[in-house]
Amino acid sequence: MPTDVVMPQLGESIAEGTIVRWIKKVGDQVARDEPLFEISTDKVDAEIPSPAAGVVGEIRVQEGETVPVNSVVAVIRHEDDRRADVPPQAPAPVSAAPSPPDRPSVSAGTPGPESAAGEQPGRLEKRSDRLRLQSSPLVRRLARTYNVDIAQIPGTGTAGRVTKHDLMTFVERSRREPGPTLAPESEPAGLALTWGTAGTAVQPMSVMRKKIAEHMVISRRMSAHVHSVFEVSFFRVAEVRTTSTAASGGVGTKPTYLAFIMKAVAAALRRFPVVNASIDGDNVVYHRDVNLGVAVARDWGLIVPVIKKADALDVVELSRAVADLASRARSKQLKPDEVTGGTFTVTNPGAFGALFGLPIINQPQVAILGVGNIGKRPVVVDDAVVVRPMAYLTLGFDHRLIDGAIADQFMSEVKRRIEDWGFAPGA
């Protein structure tokens, strides 16, 4: 019996998903658990494995389409199913349909509704409309963006649908031909743009980019954002990183500065549980576990994987966890439970050279820490000017729940633990 492939629910709050790319096409062999298609939700991008081995017999949802969870998006037919190699019969294109036998043709010299060119009025328009109906909303938006008539593009999708790949292949081919839409030699890094005659290029937002935009706007409207910036010395942490074999766990690598910051943050959250809370209507929800989200920048958008029970890990374990999650986030290998359940978020704009940032709170959390660039700067120590590795740490907090005094006490605790590493209790 054929096996239905459904849109999975990647997280309890996820109601729908968007097909970003079909890795397998109709007629392709696929093994059980082999990546079949790629989806995007408001939580994660992920490659979805095939639930069974066989042949892709039918694809019901095209690239760019968004459907509810548990919707059937494809059908896997098994090897012993004769229908496995036969995709669903596509309706014949209107332009190729033969004339009905009782309709005289123009070539016979019989007057009829056809024009001198042998076409019925509106026939081409109907063909275009049908082809457009057989393409996804994303493809139609892209066609408008690139000023392309979908009727000119042969569709390779199920039932003759024009896919995003078909359209982009057509656009790329057009760009190589002389014409007013030919792109200049240089383009912004990482983008494939087609420039119009006005010197502009329009590209629709990705699913993830739209979701990020929605979440940021909602967060700014929902929370009373306040920010507090602390300057922190990393002199002691730098010494530990370079001189302590124990700190590296004997594996020949040093924990990152971020791992030390996260360890200090996790300990401070234990002392100030209101910073590790969230707001639910008129209720304050306190979280027993310290689950630290770590913002990871990718070419196609930001994602926040979560380290569960981070306060139970040492700096080496935290460093490894961050590296692992970041690597799998960039290769789209995160699991659904690895992007949910965060109680506090750490973001690191300093990795790109920023002195500090004013981050937006990751709802429904009530606080977020921004880490600035750690660099050597002149500071005064015991009335003498010395050079120390310094950084600015910014706490963004929701003033509906957290007062400035609590926020600054929390940051003072983080600062103390970092600057007195190894001497502060619990560091």
Tab-separated table of C-alpha atoms in Angstrom:
chain	number	residue	atom	x	y	z
A	1	MET	CA	0.000	0.000	0.000
A	2	PRO	CA	1.236	3.525	-0.683
A	3	THR	CA	2.522	5.538	2.270
A	4	ASP	CA	1.318	9.099	2.821
A	5	VAL	CA	3.938	11.697	3.705
A	6	VAL	CA	2.527	14.381	6.001
A	7	MET	CA	3.662	17.824	7.069
A	8	PRO	CA	5.236	17.184	10.500
A	9	GLN	CA	4.576	19.248	13.600
A	10	LEU	CA	7.983	20.586	14.631
A	11	GLY	CA	7.090	21.848	18.081
A	12	GLU	CA	3.862	21.974	20.033
A	13	SER	CA	3.047	25.549	18.985
A	14	ILE	CA	3.655	24.977	15.263
A	15	ALA	CA	0.453	24.940	13.184
A	16	GLU	CA	1.840	25.003	9.636
A	17	GLY	CA	4.956	24.602	7.553
A	18	THR	CA	6.258	25.754	4.183
A	19	ILE	CA	7.856	23.448	1.635
A	20	VAL	CA	11.162	25.117	0.806
A	21	ARG	CA	12.681	22.441	-1.440
A	22	TRP	CA	11.946	18.949	-2.658
A	23	ILE	CA	15.137	16.924	-2.392
A	24	LYS	CA	13.510	14.020	-4.249
A	25	LYS	CA	11.302	14.334	-7.299
A	26	VAL	CA	8.443	12.231	-8.682
A	27	GLY	CA	9.856	8.899	-9.844
A	28	ASP	CA	12.967	9.070	-7.646
A	29	GLN	CA	13.920	6.147	-5.431
A	30	VAL	CA	14.036	6.981	-1.740
A	31	ALA	CA	15.184	4.968	1.278
A	32	ARG	CA	13.499	5.043	4.658
A	33	ASP	CA	14.802	8.011	6.722
A	34	GLU	CA	16.542	9.494	3.667
A	35	PRO	CA	15.961	13.278	3.385
A	36	LEU	CA	12.883	13.818	1.238
A	37	PHE	CA	12.066	17.510	1.462
A	38	GLU	CA	13.017	20.658	3.342
A	39	ILE	CA	10.554	22.763	5.307
A	40	SER	CA	10.589	26.090	7.075
A	41	THR	CA	8.509	27.051	10.111
A	42	ASP	CA	8.607	29.942	12.555
A	43	LYS	CA	10.904	27.840	14.763
A	44	VAL	CA	13.304	25.933	12.543
A	45	ASP	CA	14.348	24.962	9.038
A	46	ALA	CA	14.688	21.202	8.735
A	47	GLU	CA	15.138	18.371	6.274
A	48	ILE	CA	12.330	15.844	6.663
A	49	PRO	CA	13.138	12.143	6.171
A	50	SER	CA	11.007	9.735	4.195
A	51	PRO	CA	8.727	7.581	6.387
A	52	ALA	CA	9.176	4.575	4.073
A	53	ALA	CA	11.335	3.167	1.301
A	54	GLY	CA	10.033	3.166	-2.251
A	55	VAL	CA	9.459	5.548	-5.113
A	56	VAL	CA	8.111	9.090	-4.925
A	57	GLY	CA	4.811	8.516	-6.673
A	58	GLU	CA	3.140	11.850	-6.096
A	59	ILE	CA	3.986	15.331	-4.845
A	60	ARG	CA	0.890	17.231	-3.732
A	61	VAL	CA	2.423	20.396	-2.288
A	62	GLN	CA	4.828	22.427	-4.358
A	63	GLU	CA	7.870	24.420	-3.292
A	64	GLY	CA	6.851	27.686	-1.666
A	65	GLU	CA	3.420	26.464	-0.532
A	66	THR	CA	2.381	26.604	3.137
A	67	VAL	CA	0.053	23.936	4.524
A	68	PRO	CA	-1.242	22.918	7.974
A	69	VAL	CA	0.550	20.208	9.941
A	70	ASN	CA	-0.574	16.644	9.193
A	71	SER	CA	-1.524	17.591	5.621
A	72	VAL	CA	-0.495	14.961	3.059
A	73	VAL	CA	2.297	16.506	0.986
A	74	ALA	CA	3.476	13.457	-0.974
A	75	VAL	CA	2.890	9.729	-1.526
A	76	ILE	CA	5.558	7.036	-1.431
A	77	ARG	CA	4.743	3.972	-3.533
A	78	HIS	CA	6.464	0.704	-2.769
A	79	GLU	CA	8.633	-1.321	-5.128
A	80	ASP	CA	5.952	-3.937	-5.751
A	81	ASP	CA	3.353	-1.326	-6.620
A	82	ARG	CA	3.073	-1.043	-10.388
A	83	ARG	CA	1.960	2.524	-9.989
A	84	ALA	CA	5.296	3.428	-8.412
A	85	ASP	CA	6.855	4.449	-11.704
A	86	VAL	CA	3.778	6.212	-13.030
A	87	PRO	CA	3.163	9.737	-11.730
A	88	PRO	CA	-0.430	10.962	-11.632
A	89	GLN	CA	-1.769	11.658	-15.109
A	90	ALA	CA	-1.362	15.332	-15.886
A	91	PRO	CA	-4.155	17.063	-17.745
A	92	ALA	CA	-3.216	17.753	-21.358
A	93	PRO	CA	-2.167	21.362	-21.955
A	94	VAL	CA	-4.962	23.382	-23.464
A	95	SER	CA	-2.794	24.473	-26.383
A	96	ALA	CA	-2.170	20.853	-27.403
A	97	ALA	CA	-5.805	19.762	-27.248
A	98	PRO	CA	-7.156	18.615	-30.641
A	99	SER	CA	-10.137	20.381	-32.120
A	100	PRO	CA	-13.435	18.577	-31.519
A	101	PRO	CA	-14.448	16.535	-34.588
A	102	ASP	CA	-17.703	18.474	-35.032
A	103	ARG	CA	-15.895	21.825	-35.140
A	104	PRO	CA	-14.793	22.879	-38.655
A	105	SER	CA	-11.320	24.361	-38.899
A	106	VAL	CA	-10.279	27.655	-40.481
A	107	SER	CA	-7.954	25.844	-42.903
A	108	ALA	CA	-11.002	24.246	-44.496
A	109	GLY	CA	-12.288	27.702	-45.322
A	110	THR	CA	-15.318	27.396	-43.088
A	111	PRO	CA	-16.279	30.517	-41.128
A	112	GLY	CA	-15.966	30.036	-37.386
A	113	PRO	CA	-15.072	31.745	-34.094
A	114	GLU	CA	-11.309	31.390	-34.689
A	115	SER	CA	-9.220	34.355	-35.767
A	116	ALA	CA	-7.126	34.429	-38.927
A	117	ALA	CA	-4.215	33.069	-36.900
A	118	GLY	CA	-6.214	29.964	-36.094
A	119	GLU	CA	-6.684	30.773	-32.391
A	120	GLN	CA	-9.883	31.384	-30.501
A	121	PRO	CA	-10.141	34.824	-28.839
A	122	GLY	CA	-8.917	34.516	-25.260
A	123	ARG	CA	-7.441	31.051	-25.815
A	124	LEU	CA	-3.880	32.088	-24.954
A	125	GLU	CA	-5.156	33.956	-21.917
A	126	LYS	CA	-6.934	30.816	-20.683
A	127	ARG	CA	-3.789	28.761	-21.171
A	128	SER	CA	-1.781	31.283	-19.144
A	129	ASP	CA	-4.396	31.329	-16.407
A	130	ARG	CA	-4.345	27.555	-16.141
A	131	LEU	CA	-0.584	27.450	-15.940
A	132	ARG	CA	-0.643	30.139	-13.256
A	133	LEU	CA	-3.196	28.127	-11.311
A	134	GLN	CA	-0.813	25.185	-11.504
A	135	SER	CA	2.001	27.179	-9.877
A	136	SER	CA	2.416	28.042	-6.215
A	137	PRO	CA	1.782	31.509	-4.728
A	138	LEU	CA	5.551	31.919	-4.259
A	139	VAL	CA	6.194	31.189	-7.941
A	140	ARG	CA	3.532	33.680	-8.995
A	141	ARG	CA	5.032	36.347	-6.717
A	142	LEU	CA	8.493	35.671	-8.136
A	143	ALA	CA	7.081	35.851	-11.658
A	144	ARG	CA	5.652	39.294	-10.899
A	145	THR	CA	8.940	40.347	-9.295
A	146	TYR	CA	10.981	39.336	-12.347
A	147	ASN	CA	8.278	40.492	-14.797
A	148	VAL	CA	8.019	37.014	-16.305
A	149	ASP	CA	4.964	35.490	-17.981
A	150	ILE	CA	4.517	32.015	-16.483
A	151	ALA	CA	2.891	30.891	-19.728
A	152	GLN	CA	6.340	31.132	-21.343
A	153	ILE	CA	7.867	28.619	-18.913
A	154	PRO	CA	7.515	24.844	-19.391
A	155	GLY	CA	6.531	23.304	-16.050
A	156	THR	CA	8.316	20.219	-14.732
A	157	GLY	CA	6.293	19.810	-11.543
A	158	THR	CA	3.426	17.475	-10.852
A	159	ALA	CA	0.546	17.993	-13.298
A	160	GLY	CA	2.676	20.419	-15.283
A	161	ARG	CA	3.094	22.930	-12.488
A	162	VAL	CA	5.745	25.605	-12.899
A	163	THR	CA	8.117	25.246	-9.944
A	164	LYS	CA	10.439	27.777	-8.399
A	165	HIS	CA	13.340	25.906	-10.015
A	166	ASP	CA	11.674	26.203	-13.438
A	167	LEU	CA	11.172	29.930	-12.996
A	168	MET	CA	14.654	30.671	-11.656
A	169	THR	CA	16.241	28.598	-14.446
A	170	PHE	CA	14.256	30.659	-16.963
A	171	VAL	CA	15.328	33.903	-15.275
A	172	GLU	CA	18.994	32.881	-15.180
A	173	ARG	CA	18.873	31.952	-18.866
A	174	SER	CA	17.257	35.290	-19.674
A	175	ARG	CA	19.958	37.131	-17.754
A	176	ARG	CA	22.633	35.632	-19.996
A	177	GLU	CA	20.857	36.966	-23.059
A	178	PRO	CA	21.011	40.641	-24.117
A	179	GLY	CA	18.110	42.629	-22.759
A	180	PRO	CA	17.075	45.388	-20.379
A	181	THR	CA	16.973	43.037	-17.340
A	182	LEU	CA	20.566	41.841	-17.710
A	183	ALA	CA	22.262	41.978	-14.310
A	184	PRO	CA	25.531	43.869	-13.819
A	185	GLU	CA	28.752	41.933	-13.350
A	186	SER	CA	28.871	42.487	-9.591
A	187	GLU	CA	26.156	41.540	-7.116
A	188	PRO	CA	25.881	41.662	-3.334
A	189	ALA	CA	27.596	38.652	-1.762
A	190	GLY	CA	25.326	35.648	-1.297
A	191	LEU	CA	22.513	37.019	-3.498
A	192	ALA	CA	21.488	36.117	-7.021
A	193	LEU	CA	19.668	39.224	-8.200
A	194	THR	CA	18.103	40.299	-11.441
A	195	TRP	CA	18.351	44.046	-11.867
A	196	GLY	CA	15.575	46.007	-13.544
A	197	THR	CA	15.932	49.002	-15.816
A	198	ALA	CA	15.567	51.350	-12.830
A	199	GLY	CA	18.660	49.833	-11.220
A	200	THR	CA	16.726	48.051	-8.476
A	201	ALA	CA	16.083	44.402	-7.657
A	202	VAL	CA	13.104	43.080	-5.698
A	203	GLN	CA	13.195	39.772	-3.899
A	204	PRO	CA	10.444	38.339	-1.665
A	205	MET	CA	11.238	37.613	1.965
A	206	SER	CA	11.907	34.006	2.884
A	207	VAL	CA	9.499	32.243	5.227
A	208	MET	CA	11.980	32.504	8.092
A	209	ARG	CA	12.695	36.182	7.413
A	210	LYS	CA	8.974	36.976	7.518
A	211	LYS	CA	8.565	35.055	10.777
A	212	ILE	CA	11.539	36.846	12.344
A	213	ALA	CA	10.059	40.185	11.291
A	214	GLU	CA	6.690	39.287	12.827
A	215	HIS	CA	8.265	38.119	16.089
A	216	MET	CA	10.446	41.200	16.471
A	217	VAL	CA	7.550	43.588	15.918
A	218	ILE	CA	5.346	41.629	18.319
A	219	SER	CA	8.075	41.602	20.964
A	220	ARG	CA	8.587	45.362	20.765
A	221	ARG	CA	4.853	45.930	21.080
A	222	MET	CA	4.415	43.417	23.893
A	223	SER	CA	7.375	44.085	26.205
A	224	ALA	CA	8.505	47.327	27.815
A	225	HIS	CA	12.104	47.122	26.625
A	226	VAL	CA	14.830	48.615	28.816
A	227	HIS	CA	18.577	48.062	28.425
A	228	SER	CA	21.423	48.198	30.911
A	229	VAL	CA	25.085	48.079	29.815
A	230	PHE	CA	27.970	46.850	32.013
A	231	GLU	CA	31.672	46.940	31.245
A	232	VAL	CA	33.359	43.691	32.262
A	233	SER	CA	37.029	42.704	32.507
A	234	PHE	CA	37.938	39.302	31.079
A	235	PHE	CA	41.487	39.403	32.431
A	236	ARG	CA	40.964	36.520	34.849
A	237	VAL	CA	39.058	34.416	32.295
A	238	ALA	CA	41.824	35.009	29.737
A	239	GLU	CA	44.369	33.712	32.242
A	240	VAL	CA	42.291	30.624	32.902
A	241	ARG	CA	41.876	29.943	29.191
A	242	THR	CA	45.571	30.191	28.426
A	243	THR	CA	47.163	28.636	31.507
A	244	SER	CA	44.755	26.099	32.966
A	245	THR	CA	44.928	22.624	31.498
A	246	ALA	CA	41.941	21.665	33.591
A	247	ALA	CA	39.832	24.339	31.952
A	248	SER	CA	40.342	22.715	28.545
A	249	GLY	CA	39.294	19.307	29.849
A	250	GLY	CA	42.542	17.815	28.654
A	251	VAL	CA	41.340	17.766	25.045
A	252	GLY	CA	43.773	20.336	23.723
A	253	THR	CA	41.178	23.016	23.094
A	254	LYS	CA	40.159	26.051	25.112
A	255	PRO	CA	36.582	26.859	26.068
A	256	THR	CA	35.303	29.976	24.340
A	257	TYR	CA	34.729	33.268	26.130
A	258	LEU	CA	31.038	32.755	25.400
A	259	ALA	CA	31.061	29.530	27.436
A	260	PHE	CA	32.400	31.389	30.481
A	261	ILE	CA	29.742	34.079	30.044
A	262	MET	CA	26.989	31.487	29.782
A	263	LYS	CA	28.214	29.706	32.914
A	264	ALA	CA	28.164	32.995	34.838
A	265	VAL	CA	24.710	33.829	33.448
A	266	ALA	CA	23.305	30.420	34.400
A	267	ALA	CA	24.537	30.835	37.979
A	268	ALA	CA	23.107	34.364	38.209
A	269	LEU	CA	19.733	33.141	36.916
A	270	ARG	CA	19.613	30.715	39.820
A	271	ARG	CA	20.074	33.602	42.215
A	272	PHE	CA	17.554	35.866	40.433
A	273	PRO	CA	14.740	33.552	39.251
A	274	VAL	CA	12.564	36.451	38.092
A	275	VAL	CA	15.007	36.966	35.208
A	276	ASN	CA	14.492	33.297	34.279
A	277	ALA	CA	10.704	33.698	34.191
A	278	SER	CA	8.066	34.523	31.605
A	279	ILE	CA	4.716	36.317	31.551
A	280	ASP	CA	1.461	34.529	30.762
A	281	GLY	CA	-1.378	37.029	30.805
A	282	ASP	CA	-1.574	38.300	34.376
A	283	ASN	CA	0.574	35.445	35.702
A	284	VAL	CA	4.324	35.139	36.191
A	285	VAL	CA	5.677	31.714	35.215
A	286	TYR	CA	8.907	30.799	37.014
A	287	HIS	CA	11.042	28.110	35.393
A	288	ARG	CA	12.827	25.487	37.425
A	289	ASP	CA	15.341	24.687	34.682
A	290	VAL	CA	17.824	27.153	33.225
A	291	ASN	CA	17.533	26.618	29.463
A	292	LEU	CA	19.843	28.992	27.639
A	293	GLY	CA	19.071	29.940	24.050
A	294	VAL	CA	22.037	30.893	21.877
A	295	ALA	CA	21.365	33.072	18.839
A	296	VAL	CA	23.042	31.639	15.724
A	297	ALA	CA	23.390	33.794	12.618
A	298	ARG	CA	22.935	32.037	9.280
A	299	ASP	CA	22.890	33.334	5.722
A	300	TRP	CA	19.104	32.943	5.540
A	301	GLY	CA	18.139	34.131	9.027
A	302	LEU	CA	18.638	33.933	12.775
A	303	ILE	CA	17.770	30.854	14.821
A	304	VAL	CA	18.008	30.228	18.580
A	305	PRO	CA	18.847	26.644	19.578
A	306	VAL	CA	18.519	25.898	23.294
A	307	ILE	CA	20.930	24.279	25.761
A	308	LYS	CA	18.711	22.535	28.307
A	309	LYS	CA	19.697	22.654	32.013
A	310	ALA	CA	22.730	24.754	31.166
A	311	ASP	CA	23.482	25.454	34.839
A	312	ALA	CA	24.430	21.773	35.278
A	313	LEU	CA	27.209	22.002	32.648
A	314	ASP	CA	30.777	23.224	33.090
A	315	VAL	CA	32.462	25.638	30.688
A	316	VAL	CA	33.956	22.870	28.541
A	317	GLU	CA	30.589	21.172	28.162
A	318	LEU	CA	28.931	24.505	27.389
A	319	SER	CA	31.572	25.321	24.795
A	320	ARG	CA	31.051	21.959	23.087
A	321	ALA	CA	27.267	22.295	23.236
A	322	VAL	CA	27.347	25.737	21.592
A	323	ALA	CA	29.687	24.523	18.833
A	324	ASP	CA	27.525	21.473	18.165
A	325	LEU	CA	24.230	23.378	18.048
A	326	ALA	CA	25.668	26.153	15.886
A	327	SER	CA	27.090	23.637	13.413
A	328	ARG	CA	23.837	21.716	13.123
A	329	ALA	CA	21.803	24.927	12.919
A	330	ARG	CA	23.788	26.011	9.869
A	331	SER	CA	23.390	22.581	8.239
A	332	LYS	CA	19.648	22.440	9.074
A	333	GLN	CA	20.042	19.365	11.270
A	334	LEU	CA	18.441	20.645	14.472
A	335	LYS	CA	15.698	18.617	16.125
A	336	PRO	CA	12.385	20.254	17.067
A	337	ASP	CA	13.017	20.073	20.831
A	338	GLU	CA	16.364	21.820	20.378
A	339	VAL	CA	14.721	25.106	19.405
A	340	THR	CA	11.982	25.191	22.048
A	341	GLY	CA	11.806	25.605	25.815
A	342	GLY	CA	14.337	28.415	26.206
A	343	THR	CA	14.058	30.530	29.367
A	344	PHE	CA	16.802	33.114	28.650
A	345	THR	CA	18.723	34.027	25.496
A	346	VAL	CA	22.333	35.055	24.861
A	347	THR	CA	23.243	36.772	21.596
A	348	ASN	CA	26.777	37.623	20.538
A	349	PRO	CA	27.015	40.572	18.116
A	350	GLY	CA	30.579	41.044	19.343
A	351	ALA	CA	31.610	38.121	17.158
A	352	PHE	CA	31.251	40.525	14.216
A	353	GLY	CA	33.051	43.389	15.957
A	354	ALA	CA	30.144	45.251	17.575
A	355	LEU	CA	31.047	47.012	20.848
A	356	PHE	CA	27.583	46.241	22.175
A	357	GLY	CA	24.007	45.811	21.006
A	358	LEU	CA	20.499	46.503	22.268
A	359	PRO	CA	18.832	43.158	21.580
A	360	ILE	CA	15.098	42.545	21.353
A	361	ILE	CA	13.649	40.087	23.865
A	362	ASN	CA	12.904	36.593	22.588
A	363	GLN	CA	9.251	36.062	23.559
A	364	PRO	CA	7.872	34.781	25.897
A	365	GLN	CA	11.103	35.320	27.836
A	366	VAL	CA	11.624	38.503	29.843
A	367	ALA	CA	15.337	39.140	29.327
A	368	ILE	CA	18.183	38.721	26.848
A	369	LEU	CA	21.943	39.258	27.131
A	370	GLY	CA	23.957	40.871	24.362
A	371	VAL	CA	27.715	40.205	24.296
A	372	GLY	CA	29.980	42.865	22.801
A	373	ASN	CA	33.398	42.429	21.257
A	374	ILE	CA	36.092	41.318	23.724
A	375	GLY	CA	39.218	43.349	23.002
A	376	LYS	CA	42.202	44.880	24.726
A	377	ARG	CA	41.560	48.379	26.070
A	378	PRO	CA	43.291	50.746	28.469
A	379	VAL	CA	41.690	50.717	31.917
A	380	VAL	CA	42.612	52.095	35.325
A	381	VAL	CA	43.599	49.492	37.920
A	382	ASP	CA	44.901	50.674	41.295
A	383	ASP	CA	45.424	54.189	39.896
A	384	ALA	CA	47.527	52.858	37.035
A	385	VAL	CA	46.592	52.608	33.372
A	386	VAL	CA	46.905	49.017	32.201
A	387	VAL	CA	45.730	47.017	29.188
A	388	ARG	CA	43.019	44.450	29.840
A	389	PRO	CA	40.647	42.351	27.683
A	390	MET	CA	37.342	44.149	28.164
A	391	ALA	CA	33.798	43.852	26.836
A	392	TYR	CA	30.385	45.447	27.216
A	393	LEU	CA	27.530	43.166	28.245
A	394	THR	CA	23.993	44.449	27.673
A	395	LEU	CA	20.906	43.164	29.431
A	396	GLY	CA	17.638	43.809	27.637
A	397	PHE	CA	14.766	43.257	30.051
A	398	ASP	CA	10.998	43.547	30.218
A	399	HIS	CA	10.164	46.366	32.624
A	400	ARG	CA	6.663	44.972	33.073
A	401	LEU	CA	8.224	42.341	35.342
A	402	ILE	CA	11.834	43.286	36.045
A	403	ASP	CA	12.732	46.547	37.742
A	404	GLY	CA	15.993	48.328	37.019
A	405	ALA	CA	17.375	47.486	40.455
A	406	ILE	CA	16.882	43.743	39.918
A	407	ALA	CA	18.316	43.935	36.404
A	408	ASP	CA	21.439	45.718	37.647
A	409	GLN	CA	21.857	43.322	40.569
A	410	PHE	CA	21.669	40.437	38.114
A	411	MET	CA	24.281	42.031	35.864
A	412	SER	CA	26.507	42.816	38.846
A	413	GLU	CA	26.411	39.118	39.719
A	414	VAL	CA	27.375	38.132	36.175
A	415	LYS	CA	30.195	40.706	36.188
A	416	ARG	CA	31.491	39.539	39.572
A	417	ARG	CA	31.606	35.906	38.523
A	418	ILE	CA	33.478	36.687	35.300
A	419	GLU	CA	35.986	39.077	36.826
A	420	ASP	CA	36.645	36.852	39.861
A	421	TRP	CA	36.597	33.554	37.984
A	422	GLY	CA	37.826	30.768	40.225
A	423	PHE	CA	37.526	32.946	43.314
A	424	ALA	CA	33.808	33.749	43.290
A	425	PRO	CA	31.686	31.075	44.973
A	426	GLY	CA	30.366	28.628	42.407
A	427	ALA	CA	32.531	29.968	39.577
